[in-house]
XYZ file of C-alpha atoms in Angstrom:
177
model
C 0.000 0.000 0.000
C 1.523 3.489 -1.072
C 0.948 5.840 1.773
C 1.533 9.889 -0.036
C 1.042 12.646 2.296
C 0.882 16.136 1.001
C 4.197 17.879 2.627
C 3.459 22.059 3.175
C 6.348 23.908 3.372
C 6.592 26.719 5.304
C 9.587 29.319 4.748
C 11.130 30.847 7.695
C 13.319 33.177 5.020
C 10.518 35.103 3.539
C 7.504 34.431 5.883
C 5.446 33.197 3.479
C 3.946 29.534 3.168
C 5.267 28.054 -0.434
C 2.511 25.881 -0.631
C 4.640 23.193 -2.628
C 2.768 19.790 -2.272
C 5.194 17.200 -2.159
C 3.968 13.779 -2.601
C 6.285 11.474 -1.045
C 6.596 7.616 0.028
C 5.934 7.777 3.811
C 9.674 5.701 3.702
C 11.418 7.911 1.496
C 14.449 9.962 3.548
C 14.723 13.560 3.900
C 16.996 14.037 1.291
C 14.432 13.199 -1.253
C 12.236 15.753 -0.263
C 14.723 17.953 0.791
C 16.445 17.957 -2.952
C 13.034 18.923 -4.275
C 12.579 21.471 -2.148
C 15.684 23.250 -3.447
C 15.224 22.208 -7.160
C 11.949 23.922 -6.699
C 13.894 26.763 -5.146
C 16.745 26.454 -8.219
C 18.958 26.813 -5.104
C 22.852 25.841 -5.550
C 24.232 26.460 -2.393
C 22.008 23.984 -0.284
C 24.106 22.844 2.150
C 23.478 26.146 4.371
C 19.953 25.474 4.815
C 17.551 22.462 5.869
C 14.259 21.591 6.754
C 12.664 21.621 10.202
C 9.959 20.445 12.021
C 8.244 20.823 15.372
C 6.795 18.048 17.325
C 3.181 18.983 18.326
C 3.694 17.661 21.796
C 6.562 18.940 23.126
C 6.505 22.350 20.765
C 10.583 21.358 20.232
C 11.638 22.140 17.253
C 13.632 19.928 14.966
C 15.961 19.776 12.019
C 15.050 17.238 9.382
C 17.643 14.462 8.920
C 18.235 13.839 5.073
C 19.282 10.574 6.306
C 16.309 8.942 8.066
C 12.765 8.205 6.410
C 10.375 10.818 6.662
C 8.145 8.873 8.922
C 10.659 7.937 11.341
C 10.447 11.766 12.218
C 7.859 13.849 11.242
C 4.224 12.788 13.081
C 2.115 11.113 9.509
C -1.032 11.080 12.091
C -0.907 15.034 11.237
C -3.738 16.009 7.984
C -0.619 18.136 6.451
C 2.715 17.591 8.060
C 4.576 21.168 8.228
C 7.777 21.903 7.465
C 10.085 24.690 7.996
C 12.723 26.005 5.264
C 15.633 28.039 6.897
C 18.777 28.587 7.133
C 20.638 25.684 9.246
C 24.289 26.941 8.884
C 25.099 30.659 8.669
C 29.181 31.164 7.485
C 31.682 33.165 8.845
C 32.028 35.249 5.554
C 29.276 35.738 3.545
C 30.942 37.292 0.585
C 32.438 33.764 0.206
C 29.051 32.930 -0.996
C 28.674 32.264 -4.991
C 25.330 33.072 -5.556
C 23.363 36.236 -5.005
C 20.683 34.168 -4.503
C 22.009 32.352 -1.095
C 22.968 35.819 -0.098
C 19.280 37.213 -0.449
C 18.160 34.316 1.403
C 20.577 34.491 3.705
C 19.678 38.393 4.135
C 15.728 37.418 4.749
C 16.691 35.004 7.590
C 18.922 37.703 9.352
C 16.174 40.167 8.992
C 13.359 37.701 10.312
C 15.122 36.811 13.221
C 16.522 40.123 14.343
C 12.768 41.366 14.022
C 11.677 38.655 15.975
C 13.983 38.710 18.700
C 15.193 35.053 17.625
C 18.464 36.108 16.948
C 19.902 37.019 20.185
C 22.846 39.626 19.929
C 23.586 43.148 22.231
C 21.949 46.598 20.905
C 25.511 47.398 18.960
C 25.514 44.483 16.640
C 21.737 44.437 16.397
C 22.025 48.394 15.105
C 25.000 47.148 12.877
C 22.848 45.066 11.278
C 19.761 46.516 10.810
C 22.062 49.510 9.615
C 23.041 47.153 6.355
C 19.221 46.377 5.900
C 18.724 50.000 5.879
C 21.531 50.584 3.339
C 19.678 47.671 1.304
C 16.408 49.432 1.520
C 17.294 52.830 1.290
C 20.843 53.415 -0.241
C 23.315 55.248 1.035
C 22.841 57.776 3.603
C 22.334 61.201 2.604
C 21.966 64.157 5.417
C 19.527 65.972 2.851
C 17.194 63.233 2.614
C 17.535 61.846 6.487
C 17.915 64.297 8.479
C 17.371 62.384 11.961
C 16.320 58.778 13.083
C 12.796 59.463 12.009
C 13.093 58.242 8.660
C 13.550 54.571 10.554
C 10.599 54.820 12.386
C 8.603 53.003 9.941
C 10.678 49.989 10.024
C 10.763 47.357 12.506
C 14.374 45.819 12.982
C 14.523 44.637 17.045
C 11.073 43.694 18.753
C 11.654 46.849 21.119
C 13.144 49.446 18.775
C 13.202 52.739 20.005
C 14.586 56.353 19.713
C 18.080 55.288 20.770
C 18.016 52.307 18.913
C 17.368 53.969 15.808
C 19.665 56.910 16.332
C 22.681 53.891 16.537
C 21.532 52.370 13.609
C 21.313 55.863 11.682
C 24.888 56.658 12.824
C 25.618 52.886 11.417
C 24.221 53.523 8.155
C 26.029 57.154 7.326
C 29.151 54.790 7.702
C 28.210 52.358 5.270
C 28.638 55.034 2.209
């Protein structure tokens, strides 16, 4: 008997849910669906990112292992098992990247987890940061056109940005010219 589940993926990168149906053996291993995940992507650099999952019970989160059969993991009794697509190693030096891809997605990660407070890191590097998503968004700085923090205040970088936090990552991004 062929048991296929429908597989939703959700992406942790981009917040959105990809809605890629995967139907896969029940004993196939994660590598199967994990390779079809970033075909569908037309990702090259895979090896910095993997799949994870959260067992309903205990609300721990895991990583999938490419390795094991899917149903030696993830609970089948679920309607549509969920999985998460994220990055699983970051590098020491992103430029070493190849592909501008990678460092987009690699960007989007940085950026979801600094807003939600996942990525745990003191007010300097968090400003440093959200200074080079600034430069991203906005270019480089130019008195004329930001004249204070206020043009920042419409962003949300750190769960509890304020004043000071935006005046650091203001003086961050006049350096990044």
């Amino acid at each position: 008997m062929v048991n296929d589940k429908i597989w939703f993926l959700k992406s942790h990168i981009d917040f959105s849910i990809f809605r890629l149906f995967f139907h896969q053996l029940a004993k196939a291993l994660g590598r199967v669906l994990f390779e079809q995940v970033c075909r569908q992507l037309n990702l090259l650099e895979a090896d910095y990112f993997g799949l994870e999952y959260q067992d309903n019970k205990t609300n721990t989160k895991y990583w999938l292992d490419l390795e094991k059969s899917l149903n030696r993991q993830v609970d089948l009794s679920l309607i549509d098992p969920m999985l998460r697509f994220c990055v699983k190693f970051y590098t020491p030096d992103p430029s070493q990247l190849e592909e501008e891809y990678t460092r987009y997605l690699f960007c989007l990660q940085i950026k979801r987890d600094l807003a939600t407070g996942s990525l745990q890191c003191n007010d300097n590097t968090a400003a440093l940061m959200a200074s080079y998503i600034v430069q991203a968004s906005c270019g480089d700085y130019v008195a004329e056109d930001y004249p204070d923090h206020t043009y920042l205040s419409s962003y949300r970088f750190v769960p509890h940005q304020d004043a000071i936090m935006q005046k650091k990552i203001m003086e961050n991004h006049k350096k990044h010219v």
